[in-house]
Amino acid sequence: MGDDRITPVDLPEPRYEYGGDDHVFVELAEAMSFTANFKAMAITQQVAEREIDGVVENCPANASYMLRIDPDVAHPDTIIEELREIEAALDVENYEWETRVIDVPVLFEDPWTHETLMEFRDRHQDPDGTDLEYSAELNGFDSVEAFIDAFVAAPHMVTMVGFVPGLPWCFQMVPRERQLEVPKYVEPRTDTPSRAIGFGGAFSVIYPVQGAGGYQLYGRTPIEVLDVDQRLPDFEDSIVYPNPGDILNYRRIDREEYDEIREEVEAGSYEYTDEPVTFSTEEFFDAPDEYNQRLVEVIA
Amino acid sequence: MGEQVKSPMPGIFYRQSDPDEPPFVEEGDSVDAGDTIGLVEVMKNFHEITTENGGTVGEFHVENEAEVEADQTLLDIE
Amino acid sequence: MIRITDGGIASTVQDLGRFGNYHIGMPPSGAMDEYAHTVANYLVGNDEDAATIEMTYQGVTATFDEDAVVAITGADMSPTHNGDPIDTWTTVAVEAGDELELSFATEGARAYLAVAGGIDVPEVMGSRSTYTLVGIGGQDGRTLEDGDELAIGERTEDRRDLVGETVGDEYVPEYATEDTVRVILGLTDYRLTEESKADLCEAEWTVSPEADRVGYRLDGPDIEFEERDQPFGAGTDPSNVVDLGYPVGSIQVPQKPIVLMQDAVTGGGYATVGTVISVDRGRLAQRQTHKSVYFEPVEIDDALTARQERHDRLSEIRKEVELED
């Protein structure tokens, strides 16, 4: 499995769409792929770097991106023209950006998400199992343990942040044939614990706050992705911790470690384990397993 | 003389505070001025509907969980 | 200081919104009807970005413990000043000890109370707008309640000269009849069947009771999707697309359409089929539950022209208010 490489996908021509008079939405592909997401990252990074007049919001998404613009400053067509220029000059298979590798401790099969998922069994495809049992079986694993092994075996890239403040959508950094895939609940739950680790489609998420949700529930992290009061030192500059392009390394922990970290988080003293790295799309596509190893070593 | 209790706003009319609770009032109950006779929900906010005068609860013009308009008569107080 | 003695149903402090954080999931918030909010500010001599109180369906009751100059615009909630009816879209003087009381909306859904100097709550991430989902901005990040005390911002000059100012009838919207909102179709509307695309623009939609600052859910004909093999990562339901950003004003179709408003969810996996143009979002925000709404497709140039006309109208109003005495 160490010999795998990821073949970049041929993307269609981007579709430039007006979102009313004050947004531009650009669909890079209908299907998720690293190529599409890296392109969204690269273009939005270039937009930020160029400080284009009239751009109010600059939002990469999984296989698309969106800008909010001030049409009193720049006509949407002027901005689209510049986006086309950026796109034409871009070599997404050989692109780098400065990002972070982040340690995300996770207590899998924790009591809180377990209680929630049991409560909503009637909304699930498999009323007799747990979400992990269902996901393991669907993806051809003999056991929940083996499924969790695969889930933590390679880091997950934050390909988009949104829906609500701080919610990261993450895509595991493995070749397509090793991507895990699970449908969402048949009918969404009305409740999910905060900091729950969920999985739906091909994306893992961390729920910032308690609320409704439809992703399969696997565990809970003791660390926050949203800190509105900015009590924790890592939230000094923003109430949200994860950013698009970050690399999350989910790490299996036991209850004892969960409680220790949680205590520090609640005391406002916990400091996140993260290190800056330069992410290279070329090196990643060439030898993802080896490259991932090197990436996560920086926080070992 | 009597009173027609109206909904001041559009929304969904509820005769009970919770599906498991009994209705606030039934036909024939006697009520005092200011008693709650139901709730109207709009935008996930519940607004209490109260009587202006006391009397006996007459006919309900709308059913539980019906959609109501602003100024629509909900029930009579006799 | 303004003391709230009845907060109404869902009243919040709002300015023009908070920008620069959509990419981390933070919607702009801000006044749902930017036009009414802006006119209220102009009537009391404020800039358009001063914070006002936005009231929904039922207004607040408030007492003032200092003299103030106020104006109420937007939905008609039959306001009274010490028990006497007062005009909306008009500048009014209140004295220390006076009470303003607003009732239920007879026309429109949202009213704006502006006060000379603006509502002075602390700015959070560059805005005073309330965003209740995470509890930031406004009064402790929540809707107003009985007992809240709101400071009035510093006034650079006495604006009692504006008392009695009013805007011409031609500048006052008729909320009861304005049922058409213009949209630019597109985004991922390729997911709809031709019939559903036609329905979107021809059918009568009605505002459901689930219509709030996050989104307006509309009732109407069933939406049908083009059949396809769902692309990788999109999810299994035909309404699902690979998660993408939602423009403010965009119409998403989990099944029944939802028009995303100022406290929008910023992205997700439902197909989006078009966007209500900026000047018509306020018109939708004034449609009451159960009222009808029609979507009228327009091109980008029409939307930009409408935006320019809105700017022109507002500068006319500002000029009129400031020039007369």
XYZ file of C-alpha atoms in Angstrom:
703
model
C 0.000 0.000 0.000
C 3.023 2.244 0.352
C 3.424 2.207 -3.422
C 0.147 3.994 -4.096
C 0.182 7.273 -5.892
C -2.736 9.575 -6.504
C -3.443 10.370 -10.114
C -4.674 13.931 -10.501
C -8.121 14.172 -12.094
C -8.894 16.019 -15.321
C -11.316 18.727 -14.292
C -13.963 20.229 -16.554
C -13.937 23.936 -17.405
C -14.955 25.879 -14.278
C -18.529 27.165 -14.267
C -18.724 30.846 -13.269
C -22.112 31.751 -11.823
C -23.562 34.962 -10.407
C -24.926 34.588 -6.874
C -27.291 37.524 -7.136
C -25.484 40.814 -7.792
C -23.068 40.386 -4.877
C -21.595 36.865 -5.055
C -19.646 34.847 -7.579
C -19.882 31.069 -7.275
C -17.417 28.896 -9.175
C -17.968 25.175 -9.541
C -14.697 23.405 -10.351
C -16.151 19.890 -10.498
C -19.340 18.055 -9.564
C -17.351 15.256 -7.897
C -14.998 15.536 -4.949
C -11.308 15.041 -5.668
C -8.030 16.348 -4.321
C -7.450 18.079 -7.642
C -10.707 20.027 -7.379
C -10.143 20.951 -3.750
C -6.494 21.951 -4.213
C -7.611 24.145 -7.101
C -10.207 25.832 -4.873
C -7.511 26.366 -2.222
C -4.993 27.698 -4.719
C -7.371 30.126 -6.440
C -8.774 31.540 -3.195
C -5.223 31.916 -1.853
C -4.277 33.817 -5.010
C -7.392 35.985 -4.653
C -6.323 36.854 -1.101
C -2.751 37.556 -2.172
C -3.777 39.851 -5.022
C -6.063 41.851 -2.698
C -8.566 42.240 -5.524
C -10.692 45.366 -5.135
C -14.291 44.615 -4.319
C -13.795 41.157 -2.790
C -15.604 41.039 0.573
C -15.563 37.311 1.368
C -13.302 34.615 -0.044
C -14.479 31.072 0.642
C -12.930 27.869 -0.634
C -15.249 24.846 -0.578
C -14.815 21.151 -1.299
C -14.892 21.246 -5.102
C -15.893 24.871 -5.670
C -15.345 28.313 -4.235
C -17.372 31.438 -3.664
C -16.632 35.128 -3.336
C -18.873 37.794 -1.910
C -18.206 40.997 -3.789
C -19.160 44.646 -3.582
C -20.528 45.376 -7.060
C -20.331 49.112 -6.315
C -16.550 48.685 -6.329
C -16.092 46.101 -9.092
C -18.470 44.636 -11.669
C -18.838 40.867 -11.180
C -17.576 40.323 -14.742
C -14.357 42.209 -13.960
C -13.778 39.910 -11.014
C -14.650 36.797 -13.031
C -12.133 37.888 -15.660
C -9.412 38.044 -13.024
C -10.476 34.638 -11.662
C -10.092 33.178 -15.153
C -6.604 34.656 -15.373
C -5.651 33.111 -12.040
C -7.072 29.786 -13.128
C -5.220 29.801 -16.430
C -1.860 30.472 -14.777
C -2.290 27.810 -12.118
C -0.527 24.449 -12.023
C -2.457 22.671 -9.315
C -0.290 19.547 -9.562
C 2.705 21.582 -8.569
C 1.506 24.027 -5.983
C 2.472 24.723 -2.379
C 0.921 26.486 0.549
C 1.857 27.211 4.132
C -0.393 25.346 6.519
C -0.439 23.488 9.837
C -0.495 19.881 10.943
C -2.746 19.586 13.974
C -3.120 16.864 16.582
C -6.791 16.050 17.193
C -7.184 13.608 20.092
C -10.352 11.519 19.793
C -12.067 9.212 22.266
C -13.771 6.762 19.902
C -16.925 4.968 21.087
C -17.295 7.588 23.824
C -20.319 7.444 26.157
C -21.875 10.742 24.968
C -22.116 10.121 21.243
C -23.034 6.509 22.051
C -26.016 7.672 24.074
C -27.091 10.025 21.290
C -26.765 7.503 18.480
C -28.712 4.901 20.454
C -31.454 7.450 21.094
C -31.897 8.065 17.353
C -31.679 4.441 16.167
C -35.057 4.729 14.438
C -33.588 7.294 12.043
C -30.652 5.098 11.054
C -30.121 2.604 8.207
C -29.140 -0.048 10.764
C -31.331 0.197 13.871
C -29.644 -2.809 15.521
C -26.000 -1.748 15.368
C -23.932 1.298 16.180
C -22.795 3.876 13.621
C -19.271 2.445 13.759
C -20.482 -1.144 13.298
C -22.566 -0.058 10.317
C -19.688 1.940 8.772
C -17.157 -0.856 9.315
C -19.349 -3.423 7.622
C -20.301 -1.136 4.732
C -16.620 -0.442 3.997
C -15.611 -4.106 4.186
C -13.838 -4.186 7.555
C -14.082 -7.217 9.897
C -14.291 -5.106 13.011
C -14.891 -1.648 14.374
C -11.263 -1.641 15.499
C -10.048 -2.191 11.938
C -12.303 0.605 10.685
C -10.998 3.046 13.299
C -7.453 1.978 12.356
C -8.157 3.038 8.785
C -9.808 6.282 9.932
C -6.729 7.350 11.913
C -4.126 5.774 9.596
C -3.792 8.893 7.456
C -4.478 12.557 8.206
C -7.574 14.398 6.997
C -7.343 17.720 5.184
C -9.773 20.536 6.053
C -11.287 21.112 2.619
C -13.941 23.609 3.761
C -15.118 25.321 6.965
C -18.731 26.310 7.322
C -22.403 25.567 7.706
C -21.984 27.051 11.187
C -18.910 28.820 12.616
C -15.942 26.503 13.089
C -17.259 23.304 11.527
C -14.456 21.717 9.473
C -15.229 19.379 6.577
C -12.264 17.040 6.168
C -11.218 14.683 3.381
C -8.878 11.844 4.247
C -5.528 12.094 2.466
C -5.543 8.641 0.852
C -6.094 7.365 -2.693
C -9.669 7.082 -3.848
C -9.822 3.286 -3.437
C -9.006 3.702 0.261
C -11.469 6.529 0.893
C -14.115 5.580 3.421
C -17.663 6.311 2.325
C -20.853 6.258 4.413
C -24.318 7.689 3.807
C -25.793 10.230 6.217
C -28.619 9.197 8.566
C -31.899 8.374 6.823
C -33.473 11.201 8.776
C -31.332 13.804 10.582
C -31.031 13.681 14.382
C -32.359 16.592 16.368
C -29.384 16.354 18.690
C -25.617 15.810 18.522
C -23.130 16.399 21.344
C -20.684 19.259 20.831
C -17.202 18.163 19.696
C -18.601 14.961 18.190
C -16.596 13.435 15.334
C -18.958 12.608 12.488
C -18.650 11.090 9.047
C -20.951 11.419 6.047
C -20.440 10.973 2.318
C -16.651 11.077 2.126
C -16.124 13.730 4.790
C -15.319 13.751 8.466
C -16.550 16.690 10.541
C -16.214 18.047 14.062
C -19.451 19.475 15.420
C -18.569 22.814 17.094
C -21.714 23.034 19.210
C -24.569 20.802 20.294
C -27.337 20.640 17.708
C -29.034 18.819 14.864
C -26.952 16.636 12.566
C -27.047 13.752 10.114
C -23.507 12.373 10.039
C -22.527 8.976 11.477
C -21.094 9.440 14.971
C -17.755 7.850 15.873
C -16.351 9.636 18.878
C -15.699 12.887 20.635
C -12.695 15.161 20.932
C -11.935 16.991 24.172
C -10.649 20.035 22.223
C -12.728 22.910 20.907
C -13.022 24.125 17.319
C -15.045 27.194 18.370
C -14.339 29.385 21.407
C -16.623 32.403 21.258
C -15.158 33.950 24.427
C -11.599 33.367 23.170
C -10.475 31.950 26.513
C -8.032 29.462 25.061
C -4.639 30.855 23.953
C -4.946 29.371 20.446
C -8.101 31.418 19.866
C -6.450 34.770 20.453
C -6.850 35.889 16.829
C -10.102 34.163 15.891
C -13.058 32.497 17.607
C -12.586 29.588 15.192
C -9.575 27.269 15.266
C -9.553 25.229 12.021
C -8.939 26.921 8.696
C -9.368 25.626 5.146
C -6.167 23.847 4.134
C -5.236 22.663 7.651
C -4.203 19.041 8.088
C -5.868 17.239 11.000
C -4.329 14.124 12.447
C -6.986 12.239 14.427
C -5.333 10.355 17.284
C -7.018 7.631 19.301
C -6.960 8.357 23.043
C -8.386 6.648 26.130
C -10.823 8.025 28.666
C -8.068 9.005 31.053
C -6.347 11.194 28.482
C -9.681 12.590 27.342
C -10.467 13.709 30.877
C -6.997 15.209 31.375
C -7.176 17.248 28.184
C -10.757 18.270 28.882
C -9.759 19.554 32.294
C -7.046 21.721 30.739
C -9.445 22.991 28.069
C -12.007 23.922 30.680
C -9.341 25.664 32.749
C -8.442 27.683 29.642
C -4.839 26.497 29.723
C -4.780 23.819 26.993
C -2.403 24.550 24.146
C -3.017 22.880 20.818
C -0.314 20.697 19.309
C 0.217 22.122 15.852
C 3.229 22.799 13.669
C 3.607 24.838 10.500
C 4.383 22.915 7.314
C 4.602 23.667 3.621
C 2.164 21.439 1.802
C 3.223 20.360 -1.663
C 0.558 18.960 -3.977
C 3.257 17.376 -6.136
C 4.848 15.432 -3.303
C 1.439 14.419 -2.014
C 0.221 13.117 -5.394
C 3.515 11.278 -5.968
C 3.720 9.300 -2.752
C 0.842 10.105 -0.410
C 1.622 7.514 2.262
C 5.234 8.469 2.570
C 4.395 12.169 2.434
C 1.688 11.848 5.110
C 4.205 10.090 7.334
C 6.535 13.038 7.031
C 3.742 15.508 7.649
C 2.531 13.940 10.881
C 6.059 13.371 12.166
C 6.354 17.092 12.856
C 3.838 16.769 15.684
C 5.026 13.392 16.953
C -71.744 40.144 25.173
C -68.662 38.092 24.733
C -65.196 38.132 23.348
C -63.611 36.773 20.244
C -60.031 35.820 20.984
C -57.897 36.493 17.924
C -54.371 35.638 16.901
C -52.324 38.822 16.663
C -49.933 37.225 14.191
C -49.681 34.478 11.599
C -48.351 31.093 12.649
C -49.399 27.724 14.013
C -51.972 27.526 16.791
C -51.436 25.129 19.675
C -54.017 24.368 22.324
C -51.486 22.767 24.666
C -47.991 23.682 25.842
C -46.631 20.256 24.925
C -48.094 17.302 23.034
C -48.135 15.339 26.327
C -49.902 18.075 28.291
C -53.658 18.585 28.472
C -55.111 21.577 26.568
C -54.946 24.951 28.319
C -58.749 25.182 28.206
C -61.689 23.109 26.984
C -65.081 24.245 25.788
C -67.218 25.057 28.844
C -64.269 25.935 31.143
C -64.531 29.210 32.935
C -61.586 31.570 32.495
C -60.387 34.781 34.098
C -59.126 37.808 32.249
C -55.507 37.222 31.201
C -55.691 33.418 31.211
C -53.690 31.629 28.535
C -55.891 29.754 26.064
C -53.242 28.664 23.573
C -49.982 29.433 21.815
C -49.151 30.705 18.357
C -45.781 29.676 17.008
C -43.896 31.591 14.397
C -40.161 31.341 13.642
C -39.819 28.811 16.470
C -41.075 31.423 18.943
C -44.170 30.678 20.983
C -46.494 33.537 21.793
C -49.093 33.062 24.546
C -52.642 33.925 23.581
C -54.560 35.330 26.540
C -58.147 36.444 27.099
C -59.032 40.060 27.658
C -62.140 39.333 29.752
C -63.211 36.414 31.872
C -66.135 34.149 30.943
C -66.923 30.696 29.665
C -64.948 29.139 26.837
C -67.233 28.768 23.821
C -66.544 27.346 20.428
C -63.004 26.948 19.010
C -62.858 28.221 15.434
C -59.541 26.550 14.650
C -58.118 23.162 15.466
C -54.976 22.332 17.351
C -51.874 22.768 15.132
C -53.827 24.647 12.461
C -52.163 27.424 10.506
C -53.695 30.771 11.439
C -53.537 34.264 9.987
C -53.058 37.548 11.808
C -56.399 38.729 13.193
C -58.066 35.332 12.721
C -60.597 34.409 15.409
C -59.411 31.453 17.480
C -62.316 30.982 19.893
C -65.263 32.671 21.551
C -65.561 33.546 25.215
C -69.153 33.834 26.385
C -30.266 54.576 28.142
C -33.244 52.683 26.707
C -34.906 50.242 29.100
C -36.730 47.374 27.455
C -39.873 46.428 29.364
C -41.180 43.996 26.736
C -38.804 42.504 24.183
C -41.470 41.463 21.679
C -41.168 38.171 19.814
C -37.706 38.318 18.290
C -36.039 41.710 18.568
C -32.312 42.111 18.051
C -29.749 44.874 17.661
C -28.488 44.997 14.062
C -26.263 47.161 11.898
C -25.215 46.414 8.300
C -23.398 43.225 9.283
C -20.079 41.590 9.956
C -17.863 40.705 7.012
C -14.674 38.779 6.383
C -15.511 35.564 8.238
C -17.779 33.659 5.858
C -14.936 31.225 5.094
C -14.911 30.066 8.723
C -18.679 29.657 8.761
C -19.742 33.072 10.041
C -22.672 34.702 8.225
C -22.890 38.521 8.070
C -26.034 38.945 10.218
C -27.156 42.584 9.984
C -30.553 44.141 9.262
C -32.868 41.846 7.257
C -34.449 44.864 5.548
C -31.470 47.071 4.825
C -33.635 49.766 3.221
C -35.915 50.289 6.226
C -32.920 50.138 8.583
C -31.036 52.743 6.548
C -33.983 55.143 6.224
C -34.581 54.951 9.998
C -30.944 55.922 10.546
C -31.110 58.790 8.047
C -34.238 60.159 9.735
C -32.321 60.583 12.990
C -29.135 61.868 11.348
C -27.091 58.653 11.674
C -24.966 56.975 9.049
C -26.426 53.811 7.572
C -24.177 51.529 9.630
C -25.417 52.722 13.032
C -27.125 49.948 14.997
C -30.931 49.882 15.197
C -33.387 47.566 16.939
C -34.934 45.089 14.495
C -38.336 43.833 15.680
C -40.200 40.905 14.200
C -44.019 40.556 14.173
C -44.280 42.201 17.577
C -42.351 45.275 18.645
C -40.735 46.223 21.918
C -42.000 48.384 24.737
C -39.246 50.667 25.994
C -38.760 53.600 28.324
C -36.091 56.231 27.812
C -34.162 57.645 30.751
C -32.728 60.457 28.654
C -33.967 62.721 25.882
C -33.614 61.156 22.456
C -34.524 61.536 18.803
C -35.983 58.372 17.262
C -37.605 57.056 14.097
C -39.490 53.838 13.380
C -39.614 52.392 9.875
C -40.470 49.079 8.251
C -43.524 47.052 9.209
C -46.396 48.967 10.779
C -46.610 47.916 14.431
C -48.924 50.752 15.481
C -46.345 52.541 17.651
C -47.427 54.805 20.486
C -45.514 57.459 22.430
C -46.794 57.767 26.011
C -49.979 56.136 24.726
C -50.518 58.427 21.736
C -50.175 57.002 18.244
C -47.135 58.253 16.324
C -46.289 58.143 12.640
C -43.802 55.700 11.242
C -41.115 56.811 8.743
C -41.029 60.060 10.756
C -38.562 61.612 13.202
C -39.917 61.871 16.756
C -38.527 63.500 19.925
C -38.814 61.576 23.187
C -37.975 62.904 26.613
C -36.515 61.253 29.652
C -39.230 59.108 31.247
C -41.213 58.644 28.029
C -42.453 55.269 26.866
C -42.543 53.879 23.329
C -44.757 50.889 22.745
C -45.053 48.885 19.563
C -47.740 46.281 19.005
C -48.173 43.524 16.410
C -47.335 44.044 12.759
C -50.375 44.782 10.631
C -48.399 45.097 7.403
C -44.894 43.726 6.868
C -42.977 41.624 9.349
C -40.027 43.699 10.584
C -39.810 47.190 12.022
C -36.671 49.207 12.822
C -36.217 51.614 15.701
C -33.326 54.005 15.180
C -32.125 56.504 17.741
C -29.820 59.457 17.079
C -26.348 58.261 18.080
C -27.186 54.622 17.374
C -27.644 51.712 19.783
C -24.317 51.469 21.544
C -23.567 47.813 22.199
C -19.931 46.667 21.964
C -18.634 45.790 18.519
C -17.745 42.145 18.054
C -15.498 41.348 15.089
C -16.222 44.748 13.626
C -20.011 44.827 13.978
C -22.763 45.369 16.544
C -25.081 42.909 14.797
C -26.559 40.113 16.882
C -25.830 36.549 15.766
C -27.822 34.404 18.160
C -26.568 30.991 17.000
C -23.197 31.450 18.676
C -24.348 34.299 20.900
C -22.296 37.254 19.727
C -23.039 40.929 19.092
C -26.047 42.951 20.172
C -27.280 42.495 23.729
C -25.244 39.511 24.989
C -25.680 37.829 21.609
C -29.396 37.218 22.086
C -32.876 38.615 21.444
C -34.000 41.479 23.671
C -35.744 40.721 26.953
C -37.644 42.546 29.619
C -35.072 44.355 31.775
C -32.398 44.924 29.124
C -30.752 48.325 29.145
C -29.316 49.634 25.884
C -26.950 52.589 25.838
C -27.396 55.294 23.222
C -24.256 56.193 21.305
C -22.485 59.511 21.587
C -24.182 62.222 19.529
C -21.893 64.636 17.794
C -24.701 67.173 17.487
C -28.224 67.694 18.767
C -30.554 66.239 16.155
C -33.811 67.718 17.446
C -33.708 69.811 14.272
C -34.831 66.671 12.447
C -38.008 66.158 14.495
C -41.036 66.034 12.209
C -38.989 64.978 9.187
C -40.771 62.343 7.172
C -40.143 60.589 3.880
C -42.442 61.000 0.906
C -45.058 58.296 0.221
C -43.141 57.279 -2.863
C -40.333 56.098 -0.583
C -42.533 53.981 1.699
C -42.885 50.373 0.494
C -46.302 48.731 0.371
C -45.528 45.509 2.149
C -48.996 44.044 1.747
C -48.755 43.934 -2.036
C -45.050 43.560 -2.778
C -44.954 39.831 -3.401
C -42.392 39.510 -6.194
C -38.687 39.061 -5.582
C -36.169 39.059 -8.392
C -33.657 36.224 -8.671
C -30.645 35.403 -10.780
C -31.021 31.731 -11.600
C -28.016 29.437 -11.795
C -25.557 28.101 -9.193
C -26.359 24.373 -9.391
C -29.827 24.616 -10.943
C -28.772 21.920 -13.441
C -29.987 19.531 -10.736
C -33.648 20.519 -11.367
C -35.860 19.057 -14.048
C -37.046 21.537 -16.678
C -40.483 21.367 -15.118
C -39.200 22.255 -11.658
C -37.138 25.096 -13.092
C -40.295 26.461 -14.666
C -42.256 25.945 -11.434
C -39.708 27.897 -9.476
C -40.431 31.045 -11.472
C -44.123 30.521 -12.192
C -45.598 28.922 -9.088
C -47.080 30.717 -6.129
C -44.884 30.058 -3.089
C -46.012 30.802 0.425
C -43.872 31.732 3.403
C -43.973 28.908 5.960
C -43.963 29.475 9.752
C -40.324 28.348 9.569
C -39.059 31.654 8.272
C -36.500 33.436 10.381
C -33.183 35.247 10.168
C -31.425 32.071 9.008
C -33.747 31.268 6.140
C -37.236 31.486 4.684
C -38.722 28.064 4.018
C -41.370 28.254 1.324
C -44.294 25.944 0.606
C -45.341 25.167 -2.942
C -45.106 22.484 -5.611
C -42.762 19.521 -5.098
C -39.278 19.976 -6.507
C -38.010 17.265 -8.838
C -34.391 16.522 -9.612
C -32.694 15.314 -12.780
C -31.718 11.685 -12.425
C -28.012 11.013 -12.220
C -25.433 8.740 -10.660
C -24.449 10.818 -7.657
C -20.829 12.010 -8.028
C -18.231 10.912 -5.483
C -18.596 12.776 -2.195
C -22.031 14.209 -2.948
C -24.179 12.013 -0.728
C -26.956 9.711 -1.784
C -30.038 11.933 -1.991
C -30.785 13.472 -5.412
C -30.923 16.907 -3.741
C -27.292 16.468 -2.583
C -24.265 18.061 -4.202
C -20.649 18.047 -3.024
C -20.751 20.572 -0.175
C -20.372 24.103 -1.440
C -20.722 27.703 -0.280
C -24.206 29.210 -0.107
C -24.543 32.871 -1.149
C -26.670 35.021 1.161
C -30.026 35.172 -0.628
C -29.498 31.818 -2.346
C -32.380 29.405 -2.783
C -31.476 25.890 -1.695
C -33.725 22.930 -2.309
C -33.429 20.191 0.326
C -36.970 19.606 -0.919
C -39.049 22.690 -0.203
C -37.012 25.755 -1.163
C -35.260 27.724 1.573
C -34.022 31.242 0.849
C -31.002 31.902 3.046
C -31.085 35.229 4.856
C -28.678 37.320 6.949
C -27.883 34.602 9.535
C -27.460 32.027 6.746
C -25.750 28.706 7.141
C -22.658 29.412 5.049
C -22.420 26.164 3.150
C -23.601 22.612 2.869
C -24.615 19.800 0.597
C -27.962 20.852 -0.865
C -28.353 22.014 -4.438
C -28.729 25.773 -4.841
C -30.765 27.051 -7.788
C -30.522 30.829 -7.802
C -30.056 33.893 -5.622
C -32.472 36.647 -4.621
C -30.856 39.933 -5.671
C -29.537 42.129 -2.871
C -32.218 44.834 -3.009
C -35.090 42.312 -2.886
C -33.905 40.347 0.169
C -35.440 43.015 2.383
C -38.710 42.699 0.513
C -38.770 38.962 1.255
C -37.893 39.694 4.903
C -41.116 41.731 5.094
C -43.369 38.931 3.788
C -45.394 37.494 6.635
C -45.886 33.797 7.224
C -48.604 32.381 4.904
C -48.212 35.247 2.405
C -47.422 34.475 -1.210
C -44.091 35.036 -2.924
C -43.229 34.903 -6.628
C -39.741 34.622 -8.082
C -39.011 36.735 -11.148
C -35.873 35.748 -13.066
C -33.617 38.642 -14.042
C -30.168 39.087 -15.557
C -27.100 40.448 -13.788
C -27.444 43.881 -15.407
C -31.028 44.232 -14.158
C -29.819 43.400 -10.653
C -27.028 45.963 -10.852
C -29.438 48.611 -12.159
C -31.856 47.888 -9.316
C -28.967 48.238 -6.883
C -27.984 51.611 -8.360
C -31.604 52.817 -8.199
C -31.698 51.814 -4.528
C -28.544 53.856 -3.852
C -30.054 56.826 -5.674
C -33.292 56.650 -3.705
C -31.430 56.468 -0.416
C -29.253 59.456 -1.248
C -32.361 61.399 -2.260
C -33.928 60.566 1.093
C -30.814 61.534 2.989
C -30.594 64.825 1.119
C -34.261 65.567 1.726
C -33.959 64.839 5.457
C -30.818 66.884 5.926
C -31.783 69.885 3.767
C -35.213 70.684 5.128
C -35.506 71.903 8.663
